[in-house]
PDB file of N, CA and C in Angstrom:
ATOM      1  N   MET A  29      12.344 -42.940  13.807  1.00  0.00           N
ATOM      2  CA  MET A  29      13.132 -42.099  14.684  1.00  0.00           C
ATOM      3  C   MET A  29      12.833 -40.646  14.345  1.00  0.00           C
ATOM      4  N   SER A  30      12.527 -39.869  15.339  1.00  0.00           N
ATOM      5  CA  SER A  30      12.184 -38.467  15.096  1.00  0.00           C
ATOM      6  C   SER A  30      13.438 -37.599  15.063  1.00  0.00           C
ATOM      7  N   LYS A  31      13.295 -36.492  14.365  1.00  0.00           N
ATOM      8  CA  LYS A  31      14.395 -35.532  14.266  1.00  0.00           C
ATOM      9  C   LYS A  31      14.355 -34.626  15.494  1.00  0.00           C
ATOM     10  N   PRO A  32      15.518 -34.311  16.079  1.00  0.00           N
ATOM     11  CA  PRO A  32      15.529 -33.514  17.311  1.00  0.00           C
ATOM     12  C   PRO A  32      14.866 -32.155  17.162  1.00  0.00           C
ATOM     13  N   ASN A  33      15.053 -31.481  16.051  1.00  0.00           N
ATOM     14  CA  ASN A  33      14.456 -30.154  15.920  1.00  0.00           C
ATOM     15  C   ASN A  33      13.467 -30.081  14.767  1.00  0.00           C
ATOM     16  N   GLY A  34      13.193 -31.224  14.136  1.00  0.00           N
ATOM     17  CA  GLY A  34      12.240 -31.259  13.047  1.00  0.00           C
ATOM     18  C   GLY A  34      12.749 -30.628  11.765  1.00  0.00           C
ATOM     19  N   ALA A  35      14.001 -30.225  11.749  1.00  0.00           N
ATOM     20  CA  ALA A  35      14.545 -29.533  10.580  1.00  0.00           C
ATOM     21  C   ALA A  35      14.910 -30.515   9.480  1.00  0.00           C
ATOM     22  N   ARG A  36      14.729 -30.043   8.278  1.00  0.00           N
ATOM     23  CA  ARG A  36      15.188 -30.791   7.106  1.00  0.00           C
ATOM     24  C   ARG A  36      16.137 -29.868   6.355  1.00  0.00           C
ATOM     25  N   TYR A  37      17.354 -30.293   6.202  1.00  0.00           N
ATOM     26  CA  TYR A  37      18.372 -29.459   5.589  1.00  0.00           C
ATOM     27  C   TYR A  37      18.450 -29.733   4.094  1.00  0.00           C
ATOM     28  N   ARG A  38      18.616 -28.687   3.343  1.00  0.00           N
ATOM     29  CA  ARG A  38      18.800 -28.796   1.902  1.00  0.00           C
ATOM     30  C   ARG A  38      20.252 -28.413   1.591  1.00  0.00           C
ATOM     31  N   LEU A  39      20.988 -29.387   1.060  1.00  0.00           N
ATOM     32  CA  LEU A  39      22.397 -29.140   0.789  1.00  0.00           C
ATOM     33  C   LEU A  39      22.603 -27.993  -0.182  1.00  0.00           C
ATOM     34  N   ALA A  40      21.744 -27.867  -1.165  1.00  0.00           N
ATOM     35  CA  ALA A  40      21.883 -26.765  -2.125  1.00  0.00           C
ATOM     36  C   ALA A  40      21.792 -25.421  -1.412  1.00  0.00           C
ATOM     37  N   THR A  41      20.890 -25.308  -0.454  1.00  0.00           N
ATOM     38  CA  THR A  41      20.736 -24.058   0.299  1.00  0.00           C
ATOM     39  C   THR A  41      21.942 -23.817   1.192  1.00  0.00           C
ATOM     40  N   LEU A  42      22.430 -24.874   1.842  1.00  0.00           N
ATOM     41  CA  LEU A  42      23.608 -24.733   2.697  1.00  0.00           C
ATOM     42  C   LEU A  42      24.823 -24.291   1.885  1.00  0.00           C
ATOM     43  N   ARG A  43      24.984 -24.871   0.699  1.00  0.00           N
ATOM     44  CA  ARG A  43      26.100 -24.484  -0.169  1.00  0.00           C
ATOM     45  C   ARG A  43      25.964 -23.033  -0.616  1.00  0.00           C
ATOM     46  N   GLN A  44      24.749 -22.652  -0.980  1.00  0.00           N
ATOM     47  CA  GLN A  44      24.505 -21.278  -1.418  1.00  0.00           C
ATOM     48  C   GLN A  44      24.811 -20.290  -0.294  1.00  0.00           C
ATOM     49  N   ASN A  45      24.401 -20.600   0.918  1.00  0.00           N
ATOM     50  CA  ASN A  45      24.672 -19.727   2.066  1.00  0.00           C
ATOM     51  C   ASN A  45      26.170 -19.633   2.348  1.00  0.00           C
ATOM     52  N   ALA A  46      26.863 -20.759   2.254  1.00  0.00           N
ATOM     53  CA  ALA A  46      28.315 -20.749   2.478  1.00  0.00           C
ATOM     54  C   ALA A  46      29.013 -19.912   1.414  1.00  0.00           C
ATOM     55  N   ALA A  47      28.601 -20.055   0.171  1.00  0.00           N
ATOM     56  CA  ALA A  47      29.195 -19.264  -0.905  1.00  0.00           C
ATOM     57  C   ALA A  47      28.953 -17.772  -0.680  1.00  0.00           C
ATOM     58  N   ALA A  48      27.779 -17.418  -0.211  1.00  0.00           N
ATOM     59  CA  ALA A  48      27.466 -16.008   0.055  1.00  0.00           C
ATOM     60  C   ALA A  48      28.362 -15.457   1.160  1.00  0.00           C
ATOM     61  N   ARG A  49      28.593 -16.250   2.213  1.00  0.00           N
ATOM     62  CA  ARG A  49      29.465 -15.815   3.310  1.00  0.00           C
ATOM     63  C   ARG A  49      30.904 -15.633   2.849  1.00  0.00           C
ATOM     64  N   LEU A  50      31.351 -16.487   1.927  1.00  0.00           N
ATOM     65  CA  LEU A  50      32.741 -16.465   1.470  1.00  0.00           C
ATOM     66  C   LEU A  50      32.964 -15.530   0.293  1.00  0.00           C
ATOM     67  N   GLY A  51      31.908 -15.001  -0.261  1.00  0.00           N
ATOM     68  CA  GLY A  51      32.055 -14.140  -1.427  1.00  0.00           C
ATOM     69  C   GLY A  51      32.106 -14.925  -2.725  1.00  0.00           C
ATOM     70  N   GLY A  52      31.632 -16.152  -2.720  1.00  0.00           N
ATOM     71  CA  GLY A  52      31.576 -16.983  -3.917  1.00  0.00           C
ATOM     72  C   GLY A  52      32.083 -18.376  -3.653  1.00  0.00           C
ATOM     73  N   ASP A  53      31.827 -19.256  -4.600  1.00  0.00           N
ATOM     74  CA  ASP A  53      32.258 -20.644  -4.452  1.00  0.00           C
ATOM     75  C   ASP A  53      33.416 -20.994  -5.379  1.00  0.00           C
ATOM     76  N   THR A  54      33.985 -19.981  -6.030  1.00  0.00           N
ATOM     77  CA  THR A  54      35.135 -20.206  -6.893  1.00  0.00           C
ATOM     78  C   THR A  54      36.239 -19.196  -6.584  1.00  0.00           C
ATOM     79  N   ILE A  55      37.444 -19.562  -6.986  1.00  0.00           N
ATOM     80  CA  ILE A  55      38.599 -18.667  -6.910  1.00  0.00           C
ATOM     81  C   ILE A  55      39.046 -18.417  -8.342  1.00  0.00           C
ATOM     82  N   GLU A  56      39.081 -17.173  -8.737  1.00  0.00           N
ATOM     83  CA  GLU A  56      39.550 -16.818 -10.073  1.00  0.00           C
ATOM     84  C   GLU A  56      40.995 -16.371  -9.974  1.00  0.00           C
ATOM     85  N   PHE A  57      41.796 -16.758 -10.968  1.00  0.00           N
ATOM     86  CA  PHE A  57      43.204 -16.382 -10.966  1.00  0.00           C
ATOM     87  C   PHE A  57      43.731 -16.318 -12.386  1.00  0.00           C
ATOM     88  N   GLU A  58      44.925 -15.777 -12.514  1.00  0.00           N
ATOM     89  CA  GLU A  58      45.585 -15.608 -13.803  1.00  0.00           C
ATOM     90  C   GLU A  58      46.960 -16.262 -13.732  1.00  0.00           C
ATOM     91  N   THR A  59      47.343 -16.958 -14.791  1.00  0.00           N
ATOM     92  CA  THR A  59      48.662 -17.601 -14.856  1.00  0.00           C
ATOM     93  C   THR A  59      49.716 -16.588 -15.296  1.00  0.00           C
ATOM     94  N   PRO A  60      51.009 -16.964 -15.210  1.00  0.00           N
ATOM     95  CA  PRO A  60      52.066 -16.055 -15.653  1.00  0.00           C
ATOM     96  C   PRO A  60      51.909 -15.577 -17.100  1.00  0.00           C
ATOM     97  N   ASP A  61      51.298 -16.408 -17.949  1.00  0.00           N
ATOM     98  CA  ASP A  61      51.100 -16.023 -19.347  1.00  0.00           C
ATOM     99  C   ASP A  61      49.817 -15.217 -19.573  1.00  0.00           C
ATOM    100  N   GLY A  62      49.076 -14.937 -18.512  1.00  0.00           N
ATOM    101  CA  GLY A  62      47.874 -14.113 -18.614  1.00  0.00           C
ATOM    102  C   GLY A  62      46.577 -14.861 -18.846  1.00  0.00           C
ATOM    103  N   ALA A  63      46.621 -16.191 -18.904  1.00  0.00           N
ATOM    104  CA  ALA A  63      45.392 -16.965 -19.071  1.00  0.00           C
ATOM    105  C   ALA A  63      44.580 -16.922 -17.778  1.00  0.00           C
ATOM    106  N   GLU A  64      43.276 -16.853 -17.907  1.00  0.00           N
ATOM    107  CA  GLU A  64      42.390 -16.774 -16.737  1.00  0.00           C
ATOM    108  C   GLU A  64      41.739 -18.123 -16.463  1.00  0.00           C
ATOM    109  N   PHE A  65      41.693 -18.464 -15.192  1.00  0.00           N
ATOM    110  CA  PHE A  65      41.124 -19.728 -14.747  1.00  0.00           C
ATOM    111  C   PHE A  65      40.258 -19.487 -13.510  1.00  0.00           C
ATOM    112  N   ALA A  66      39.404 -20.455 -13.238  1.00  0.00           N
ATOM    113  CA  ALA A  66      38.614 -20.457 -12.005  1.00  0.00           C
ATOM    114  C   ALA A  66      38.542 -21.895 -11.512  1.00  0.00           C
ATOM    115  N   ILE A  67      38.716 -22.065 -10.210  1.00  0.00           N
ATOM    116  CA  ILE A  67      38.600 -23.380  -9.590  1.00  0.00           C
ATOM    117  C   ILE A  67      37.662 -23.255  -8.395  1.00  0.00           C
ATOM    118  N   PRO A  68      37.106 -24.373  -7.940  1.00  0.00           N
ATOM    119  CA  PRO A  68      36.258 -24.301  -6.749  1.00  0.00           C
ATOM    120  C   PRO A  68      37.053 -23.827  -5.535  1.00  0.00           C
ATOM    121  N   ALA A  69      36.423 -23.033  -4.720  1.00  0.00           N
ATOM    122  CA  ALA A  69      37.037 -22.588  -3.468  1.00  0.00           C
ATOM    123  C   ALA A  69      37.041 -23.752  -2.471  1.00  0.00           C
ATOM    124  N   PRO A  70      37.972 -23.738  -1.511  1.00  0.00           N
ATOM    125  CA  PRO A  70      37.937 -24.759  -0.460  1.00  0.00           C
ATOM    126  C   PRO A  70      36.547 -24.784   0.176  1.00  0.00           C
ATOM    127  N   GLY A  71      36.077 -25.975   0.446  1.00  0.00           N
ATOM    128  CA  GLY A  71      34.730 -26.142   0.963  1.00  0.00           C
ATOM    129  C   GLY A  71      33.746 -26.508  -0.139  1.00  0.00           C
ATOM    130  N   PHE A  72      34.176 -26.377  -1.382  1.00  0.00           N
ATOM    131  CA  PHE A  72      33.346 -26.705  -2.537  1.00  0.00           C
ATOM    132  C   PHE A  72      34.059 -27.712  -3.444  1.00  0.00           C
ATOM    133  N   TRP A  73      35.066 -28.384  -2.899  1.00  0.00           N
ATOM    134  CA  TRP A  73      35.858 -29.323  -3.675  1.00  0.00           C
ATOM    135  C   TRP A  73      35.160 -30.664  -3.817  1.00  0.00           C
ATOM    136  N   ASP A  74      35.382 -31.280  -4.961  1.00  0.00           N
ATOM    137  CA  ASP A  74      34.918 -32.630  -5.227  1.00  0.00           C
ATOM    138  C   ASP A  74      35.703 -33.603  -4.338  1.00  0.00           C
ATOM    139  N   ASP A  75      35.138 -34.746  -4.075  1.00  0.00           N
ATOM    140  CA  ASP A  75      35.814 -35.739  -3.234  1.00  0.00           C
ATOM    141  C   ASP A  75      37.152 -36.177  -3.820  1.00  0.00           C
ATOM    142  N   ASP A  76      37.278 -36.187  -5.159  1.00  0.00           N
ATOM    143  CA  ASP A  76      38.559 -36.576  -5.778  1.00  0.00           C
ATOM    144  C   ASP A  76      39.684 -35.636  -5.356  1.00  0.00           C
ATOM    145  N   VAL A  77      39.371 -34.365  -5.205  1.00  0.00           N
ATOM    146  CA  VAL A  77      40.378 -33.394  -4.752  1.00  0.00           C
ATOM    147  C   VAL A  77      40.824 -33.747  -3.342  1.00  0.00           C
ATOM    148  N   LYS A  78      39.874 -34.029  -2.477  1.00  0.00           N
ATOM    149  CA  LYS A  78      40.191 -34.376  -1.085  1.00  0.00           C
ATOM    150  C   LYS A  78      41.057 -35.639  -1.008  1.00  0.00           C
ATOM    151  N   LEU A  79      40.761 -36.628  -1.851  1.00  0.00           N
ATOM    152  CA  LEU A  79      41.560 -37.854  -1.850  1.00  0.00           C
ATOM    153  C   LEU A  79      42.992 -37.574  -2.290  1.00  0.00           C
ATOM    154  N   CYS A  80      43.165 -36.700  -3.267  1.00  0.00           N
ATOM    155  CA  CYS A  80      44.518 -36.331  -3.710  1.00  0.00           C
ATOM    156  C   CYS A  80      45.277 -35.610  -2.605  1.00  0.00           C
ATOM    157  N   ILE A  81      44.590 -34.734  -1.891  1.00  0.00           N
ATOM    158  CA  ILE A  81      45.228 -34.008  -0.790  1.00  0.00           C
ATOM    159  C   ILE A  81      45.666 -34.995   0.291  1.00  0.00           C
ATOM    160  N   LYS A  82      44.771 -35.911   0.634  1.00  0.00           N
ATOM    161  CA  LYS A  82      45.087 -36.902   1.658  1.00  0.00           C
ATOM    162  C   LYS A  82      46.293 -37.746   1.257  1.00  0.00           C
ATOM    163  N   ALA A  83      46.400 -38.044  -0.030  1.00  0.00           N
ATOM    164  CA  ALA A  83      47.510 -38.857  -0.533  1.00  0.00           C
ATOM    165  C   ALA A  83      48.771 -38.034  -0.757  1.00  0.00           C
ATOM    166  N   GLY A  84      48.698 -36.713  -0.591  1.00  0.00           N
ATOM    167  CA  GLY A  84      49.853 -35.860  -0.824  1.00  0.00           C
ATOM    168  C   GLY A  84      50.170 -35.700  -2.307  1.00  0.00           C
ATOM    169  N   ASP A  85      49.168 -35.879  -3.155  1.00  0.00           N
ATOM    170  CA  ASP A  85      49.336 -35.829  -4.607  1.00  0.00           C
ATOM    171  C   ASP A  85      48.936 -34.444  -5.126  1.00  0.00           C
ATOM    172  N   ASP A  86      49.899 -33.513  -5.100  1.00  0.00           N
ATOM    173  CA  ASP A  86      49.612 -32.138  -5.529  1.00  0.00           C
ATOM    174  C   ASP A  86      49.246 -32.044  -7.010  1.00  0.00           C
ATOM    175  N   VAL A  87      49.906 -32.819  -7.845  1.00  0.00           N
ATOM    176  CA  VAL A  87      49.605 -32.789  -9.272  1.00  0.00           C
ATOM    177  C   VAL A  87      48.208 -33.363  -9.518  1.00  0.00           C
ATOM    178  N   GLY A  88      47.887 -34.452  -8.849  1.00  0.00           N
ATOM    179  CA  GLY A  88      46.539 -35.024  -8.961  1.00  0.00           C
ATOM    180  C   GLY A  88      45.481 -34.040  -8.501  1.00  0.00           C
ATOM    181  N   MET A  89      45.781 -33.302  -7.427  1.00  0.00           N
ATOM    182  CA  MET A  89      44.855 -32.286  -6.940  1.00  0.00           C
ATOM    183  C   MET A  89      44.648 -31.209  -7.996  1.00  0.00           C
ATOM    184  N   ALA A  90      45.736 -30.751  -8.607  1.00  0.00           N
ATOM    185  CA  ALA A  90      45.630 -29.727  -9.650  1.00  0.00           C
ATOM    186  C   ALA A  90      44.809 -30.247 -10.815  1.00  0.00           C
ATOM    187  N   ARG A  91      45.047 -31.485 -11.215  1.00  0.00           N
ATOM    188  CA  ARG A  91      44.263 -32.080 -12.305  1.00  0.00           C
ATOM    189  C   ARG A  91      42.785 -32.169 -11.935  1.00  0.00           C
ATOM    190  N   ALA A  92      42.500 -32.563 -10.709  1.00  0.00           N
ATOM    191  CA  ALA A  92      41.109 -32.695 -10.274  1.00  0.00           C
ATOM    192  C   ALA A  92      40.412 -31.331 -10.215  1.00  0.00           C
ATOM    193  N   LEU A  93      41.126 -30.307  -9.759  1.00  0.00           N
ATOM    194  CA  LEU A  93      40.526 -28.977  -9.657  1.00  0.00           C
ATOM    195  C   LEU A  93      40.315 -28.323 -11.023  1.00  0.00           C
ATOM    196  N   LEU A  94      41.281 -28.510 -11.913  1.00  0.00           N
ATOM    197  CA  LEU A  94      41.222 -27.841 -13.211  1.00  0.00           C
ATOM    198  C   LEU A  94      40.553 -28.682 -14.291  1.00  0.00           C
ATOM    199  N   ALA A  95      40.380 -29.958 -14.038  1.00  0.00           N
ATOM    200  CA  ALA A  95      39.710 -30.888 -14.945  1.00  0.00           C
ATOM    201  C   ALA A  95      40.248 -30.767 -16.369  1.00  0.00           C
ATOM    202  N   ASP A  96      39.392 -30.520 -17.312  1.00  0.00           N
ATOM    203  CA  ASP A  96      39.812 -30.509 -18.716  1.00  0.00           C
ATOM    204  C   ASP A  96      40.665 -29.298 -19.084  1.00  0.00           C
ATOM    205  N   ARG A  97      40.890 -28.388 -18.165  1.00  0.00           N
ATOM    206  CA  ARG A  97      41.742 -27.222 -18.439  1.00  0.00           C
ATOM    207  C   ARG A  97      43.148 -27.370 -17.853  1.00  0.00           C
ATOM    208  N   TYR A  98      43.457 -28.529 -17.278  1.00  0.00           N
ATOM    209  CA  TYR A  98      44.768 -28.719 -16.647  1.00  0.00           C
ATOM    210  C   TYR A  98      45.915 -28.503 -17.633  1.00  0.00           C
ATOM    211  N   GLU A  99      45.853 -29.120 -18.792  1.00  0.00           N
ATOM    212  CA  GLU A  99      46.941 -28.982 -19.766  1.00  0.00           C
ATOM    213  C   GLU A  99      47.079 -27.533 -20.231  1.00  0.00           C
ATOM    214  N   GLU A 100      45.974 -26.851 -20.397  1.00  0.00           N
ATOM    215  CA  GLU A 100      46.005 -25.429 -20.756  1.00  0.00           C
ATOM    216  C   GLU A 100      46.678 -24.616 -19.651  1.00  0.00           C
ATOM    217  N   PHE A 101      46.364 -24.946 -18.410  1.00  0.00           N
ATOM    218  CA  PHE A 101      46.981 -24.312 -17.242  1.00  0.00           C
ATOM    219  C   PHE A 101      48.499 -24.489 -17.277  1.00  0.00           C
ATOM    220  N   ARG A 102      48.952 -25.714 -17.553  1.00  0.00           N
ATOM    221  CA  ARG A 102      50.387 -25.994 -17.622  1.00  0.00           C
ATOM    222  C   ARG A 102      51.043 -25.222 -18.765  1.00  0.00           C
ATOM    223  N   GLN A 103      50.412 -25.206 -19.913  1.00  0.00           N
ATOM    224  CA  GLN A 103      50.970 -24.510 -21.070  1.00  0.00           C
ATOM    225  C   GLN A 103      51.030 -23.006 -20.850  1.00  0.00           C
ATOM    226  N   ALA A 104      50.168 -22.498 -19.985  1.00  0.00           N
ATOM    227  CA  ALA A 104      50.148 -21.065 -19.687  1.00  0.00           C
ATOM    228  C   ALA A 104      51.124 -20.705 -18.569  1.00  0.00           C
ATOM    229  N   GLY A 105      51.933 -21.673 -18.139  1.00  0.00           N
ATOM    230  CA  GLY A 105      52.950 -21.396 -17.125  1.00  0.00           C
ATOM    231  C   GLY A 105      52.552 -21.776 -15.711  1.00  0.00           C
ATOM    232  N   GLY A 106      51.422 -22.461 -15.543  1.00  0.00           N
ATOM    233  CA  GLY A 106      50.968 -22.847 -14.207  1.00  0.00           C
ATOM    234  C   GLY A 106      51.596 -24.140 -13.728  1.00  0.00           C
ATOM    235  N   ARG A 107      51.740 -24.264 -12.409  1.00  0.00           N
ATOM    236  CA  ARG A 107      52.279 -25.472 -11.766  1.00  0.00           C
ATOM    237  C   ARG A 107      51.369 -25.841 -10.603  1.00  0.00           C
ATOM    238  N   ALA A 108      51.416 -27.092 -10.219  1.00  0.00           N
ATOM    239  CA  ALA A 108      50.631 -27.535  -9.069  1.00  0.00           C
ATOM    240  C   ALA A 108      50.996 -26.718  -7.829  1.00  0.00           C
ATOM    241  N   ASP A 109      52.265 -26.406  -7.643  1.00  0.00           N
ATOM    242  CA  ASP A 109      52.689 -25.617  -6.486  1.00  0.00           C
ATOM    243  C   ASP A 109      52.066 -24.223  -6.480  1.00  0.00           C
ATOM    244  N   ASP A 110      51.770 -23.700  -7.671  1.00  0.00           N
ATOM    245  CA  ASP A 110      51.126 -22.389  -7.733  1.00  0.00           C
ATOM    246  C   ASP A 110      49.758 -22.406  -7.059  1.00  0.00           C
ATOM    247  N   LEU A 111      49.075 -23.545  -7.134  1.00  0.00           N
ATOM    248  CA  LEU A 111      47.770 -23.632  -6.479  1.00  0.00           C
ATOM    249  C   LEU A 111      47.922 -23.552  -4.964  1.00  0.00           C
ATOM    250  N   GLY A 112      49.021 -24.098  -4.439  1.00  0.00           N
ATOM    251  CA  GLY A 112      49.298 -23.948  -3.004  1.00  0.00           C
ATOM    252  C   GLY A 112      49.472 -22.485  -2.636  1.00  0.00           C
ATOM    253  N   LEU A 113      50.192 -21.745  -3.476  1.00  0.00           N
ATOM    254  CA  LEU A 113      50.348 -20.304  -3.246  1.00  0.00           C
ATOM    255  C   LEU A 113      48.999 -19.599  -3.314  1.00  0.00           C
ATOM    256  N   LEU A 114      48.193 -20.007  -4.271  1.00  0.00           N
ATOM    257  CA  LEU A 114      46.855 -19.424  -4.432  1.00  0.00           C
ATOM    258  C   LEU A 114      45.989 -19.676  -3.198  1.00  0.00           C
ATOM    259  N   PHE A 115      46.032 -20.900  -2.676  1.00  0.00           N
ATOM    260  CA  PHE A 115      45.217 -21.230  -1.497  1.00  0.00           C
ATOM    261  C   PHE A 115      45.657 -20.442  -0.274  1.00  0.00           C
ATOM    262  N   ARG A 116      46.972 -20.233  -0.130  1.00  0.00           N
ATOM    263  CA  ARG A 116      47.452 -19.431   1.009  1.00  0.00           C
ATOM    264  C   ARG A 116      46.961 -17.988   0.889  1.00  0.00           C
ATOM    265  N   ALA A 117      47.049 -17.424  -0.311  1.00  0.00           N
ATOM    266  CA  ALA A 117      46.576 -16.055  -0.518  1.00  0.00           C
ATOM    267  C   ALA A 117      45.072 -15.966  -0.279  1.00  0.00           C
ATOM    268  N   TYR A 118      44.330 -16.957  -0.737  1.00  0.00           N
ATOM    269  CA  TYR A 118      42.882 -16.989  -0.532  1.00  0.00           C
ATOM    270  C   TYR A 118      42.559 -17.078   0.963  1.00  0.00           C
ATOM    271  N   ALA A 119      43.271 -17.956   1.675  1.00  0.00           N
ATOM    272  CA  ALA A 119      43.039 -18.120   3.115  1.00  0.00           C
ATOM    273  C   ALA A 119      43.319 -16.819   3.865  1.00  0.00           C
ATOM    274  N   GLU A 120      44.402 -16.135   3.491  1.00  0.00           N
ATOM    275  CA  GLU A 120      44.714 -14.858   4.138  1.00  0.00           C
ATOM    276  C   GLU A 120      43.607 -13.843   3.890  1.00  0.00           C
ATOM    277  N   GLY A 121      43.041 -13.866   2.698  1.00  0.00           N
ATOM    278  CA  GLY A 121      41.944 -12.960   2.382  1.00  0.00           C
ATOM    279  C   GLY A 121      40.674 -13.287   3.146  1.00  0.00           C
ATOM    280  N   GLN A 122      40.570 -14.535   3.613  1.00  0.00           N
ATOM    281  CA  GLN A 122      39.405 -14.971   4.386  1.00  0.00           C
ATOM    282  C   GLN A 122      39.688 -14.935   5.881  1.00  0.00           C
ATOM    283  N   ASP A 123      40.858 -14.445   6.276  1.00  0.00           N
ATOM    284  CA  ASP A 123      41.291 -14.453   7.674  1.00  0.00           C
ATOM    285  C   ASP A 123      41.271 -15.844   8.278  1.00  0.00           C
ATOM    286  N   SER A 124      41.791 -16.820   7.508  1.00  0.00           N
ATOM    287  CA  SER A 124      41.878 -18.182   8.005  1.00  0.00           C
ATOM    288  C   SER A 124      43.221 -18.743   7.561  1.00  0.00           C
ATOM    289  N   THR A 125      43.456 -20.006   7.884  1.00  0.00           N
ATOM    290  CA  THR A 125      44.677 -20.670   7.451  1.00  0.00           C
ATOM    291  C   THR A 125      44.304 -21.698   6.386  1.00  0.00           C
ATOM    292  N   VAL A 126      45.300 -22.205   5.673  1.00  0.00           N
ATOM    293  CA  VAL A 126      45.036 -23.175   4.607  1.00  0.00           C
ATOM    294  C   VAL A 126      44.336 -24.401   5.165  1.00  0.00           C
ATOM    295  N   GLY A 127      44.699 -24.850   6.353  1.00  0.00           N
ATOM    296  CA  GLY A 127      44.070 -26.014   6.963  1.00  0.00           C
ATOM    297  C   GLY A 127      42.610 -25.810   7.302  1.00  0.00           C
ATOM    298  N   GLU A 128      42.201 -24.579   7.472  1.00  0.00           N
ATOM    299  CA  GLU A 128      40.809 -24.310   7.822  1.00  0.00           C
ATOM    300  C   GLU A 128      39.956 -24.353   6.574  1.00  0.00           C
TER     301      GLU A 128
END
């Protein structure tokens, strides 16, 4: 079967271009105690994050996004709900909504 336009897409290039348009592929933030963290920006999330969102599991989503730094995040005053606040602020900065 032939390709309609003969193009071959490279996911690494597509991701790099998307990150350039968005100003990066991570969101950096600080917890109430001043600890600094970075998580993937929407559009760069692992499938486990998406499954947690679909299941309505905010804590699971936070664990999936922060991975081995989740407990440190909690000890620094972070909560899963804070990530929702972070995503809304990020979306506003991108002139989009959280659902987008």
